[in-house]
CSV table of C-alpha atoms in Angstrom, one decimal:
chain,number,residue,atom,x,y,z
Y,1,MET,CA,241.6,229.8,258.5
Y,2,LYS,CA,240.2,229.8,255.0
Y,3,ARG,CA,240.4,226.0,254.9
Y,4,ILE,CA,238.4,225.7,258.1
Y,5,LEU,CA,235.7,228.1,256.7
Y,6,LEU,CA,235.6,226.1,253.5
Y,7,VAL,CA,235.2,222.8,255.3
Y,8,LEU,CA,232.4,224.3,257.5
Y,9,ALA,CA,230.6,225.7,254.4
Y,10,VAL,CA,230.8,222.3,252.7
Y,11,LEU,CA,229.6,220.5,255.8
Y,12,ALA,CA,226.7,222.9,256.2
Y,13,THR,CA,225.7,222.5,252.6
Y,14,TRP,CA,225.8,218.8,252.8
Y,15,GLN,CA,223.8,218.7,256.0
Y,16,HIS,CA,221.0,221.0,254.5
Y,17,TRP,CA,221.2,219.7,250.9
Y,18,ASP,CA,217.5,218.6,251.0
Y,19,ARG,CA,216.5,222.3,251.5
Y,20,ILE,CA,219.1,223.7,249.1
Y,21,GLU,CA,218.3,221.4,246.2
Y,22,PRO,CA,214.8,222.7,245.4
Y,23,LEU,CA,216.0,226.3,245.7
Y,24,LEU,CA,218.6,225.6,243.0
Y,25,GLY,CA,216.1,223.9,240.8
Y,26,LEU,CA,217.9,220.6,240.9
Y,27,ARG,CA,214.9,218.6,242.0
Y,28,ASP,CA,212.1,217.9,239.6
Y,29,ASN,CA,209.2,218.9,241.9
Y,30,ALA,CA,206.6,217.8,239.4
Y,31,ARG,CA,208.0,214.3,239.4
Y,32,VAL,CA,208.3,214.2,243.2
Y,33,ALA,CA,204.8,215.5,243.8
Y,34,GLY,CA,203.2,213.0,241.3
Y,35,GLN,CA,204.7,209.8,242.8
Y,36,GLY,CA,201.8,208.8,245.0
Y,37,GLU,CA,198.8,209.7,247.1
Y,38,VAL,CA,199.5,210.9,250.6
Y,39,ILE,CA,196.8,211.4,253.1
Y,40,LEU,CA,197.5,212.9,256.6
Y,41,TYR,CA,195.1,212.3,259.5
Y,42,ALA,CA,196.0,214.8,262.1
Y,43,THR,CA,194.7,217.3,264.7
Y,44,SER,CA,195.3,221.1,265.0
Y,45,TRP,CA,197.2,220.9,268.3
Y,46,CYS,CA,199.5,218.0,267.6
Y,47,GLY,CA,203.2,218.9,267.6
Y,48,TYR,CA,204.2,215.8,265.6
Y,49,CYS,CA,201.5,216.6,263.1
Y,50,ALA,CA,203.1,220.0,262.6
Y,51,LYS,CA,206.5,218.4,262.1
Y,52,THR,CA,205.0,216.0,259.5
Y,53,ARG,CA,203.4,218.9,257.6
Y,54,GLU,CA,206.7,220.7,257.6
Y,55,PHE,CA,208.6,217.6,256.5
Y,56,LEU,CA,206.1,217.0,253.6
Y,57,GLY,CA,206.2,220.7,252.6
Y,58,ASP,CA,210.0,221.0,252.7
Y,59,ARG,CA,210.2,218.1,250.2
Y,60,GLY,CA,207.4,219.3,247.9
Y,61,ILE,CA,205.3,216.2,248.6
Y,62,ALA,CA,201.6,217.0,247.9
Y,63,TYR,CA,199.2,215.7,250.5
Y,64,THR,CA,195.6,215.8,251.7
Y,65,GLU,CA,195.0,216.5,255.3
Y,66,HIS,CA,192.0,215.5,257.4
Y,67,ASP,CA,191.4,216.7,260.9
Y,68,ILE,CA,190.0,213.8,262.8
Y,69,GLU,CA,188.5,216.1,265.5
Y,70,LYS,CA,186.6,218.3,263.0
Y,71,SER,CA,185.2,215.7,260.6
Y,72,ALA,CA,183.3,212.5,261.4
Y,73,ASP,CA,184.1,211.0,258.0
Y,74,ALA,CA,187.8,211.6,258.6
Y,75,ARG,CA,187.5,210.0,262.1
Y,76,ARG,CA,185.9,206.9,260.6
Y,77,ALA,CA,188.5,206.6,257.9
Y,78,TYR,CA,191.2,207.1,260.5
Y,79,GLU,CA,189.7,204.3,262.7
Y,80,ALA,CA,189.4,202.0,259.7
Y,81,LEU,CA,193.1,202.4,259.1
Y,82,GLY,CA,193.8,201.3,262.7
Y,83,GLY,CA,194.3,204.7,264.1
Y,84,ARG,CA,196.1,204.7,267.5
Y,85,GLY,CA,197.3,208.3,267.6
Y,86,VAL,CA,198.3,211.1,265.3
Y,87,PRO,CA,199.8,211.7,262.9
Y,88,LEU,CA,198.6,208.8,260.8
Y,89,LEU,CA,199.6,208.8,257.2
Y,90,LYS,CA,198.4,206.7,254.3
Y,91,VAL,CA,201.1,206.8,251.6
Y,92,ASN,CA,199.8,204.8,248.6
Y,93,ASP,CA,198.8,201.6,250.3
Y,94,THR,CA,201.1,201.9,253.3
Y,95,VAL,CA,199.9,203.1,256.7
Y,96,ILE,CA,202.4,205.0,258.8
Y,97,HIS,CA,201.8,205.6,262.5
Y,98,GLY,CA,203.5,208.6,264.1
Y,99,TYR,CA,206.1,211.0,262.8
Y,100,ASN,CA,208.4,208.8,260.7
Y,101,PRO,CA,210.4,210.6,258.0
Y,102,GLN,CA,212.2,207.5,256.8
Y,103,GLY,CA,209.0,205.5,256.6
Y,104,ILE,CA,207.3,208.3,254.6
Y,105,LEU,CA,210.1,208.5,252.1
Y,106,ALA,CA,210.3,204.7,251.8
Y,107,ALA,CA,206.5,204.4,251.1
Y,108,TYR,CA,206.5,207.3,248.7
């Protein structure tokens, strides 16, 4: 029984390591946050925008958010990037359409 609990604990730790690592101070958040510029074009009601915010926050990735429904300047910038839906992210020089965690990490 103890072995089963140990195996389950190890699996749970491995599965959630991205959330545990910052709590233990094993990740250099200053280095992670300074790797690039991230701009999020979003709306307040978008579920995938909320997931993107959570993803970025969980990983300590600093970002600037622009609501395309509340700002005409944000809307123009969004359209200039080929906006076809939200969320739209500009990570350094890469444009990412939709919720794409692997794409965000690859571009960052």
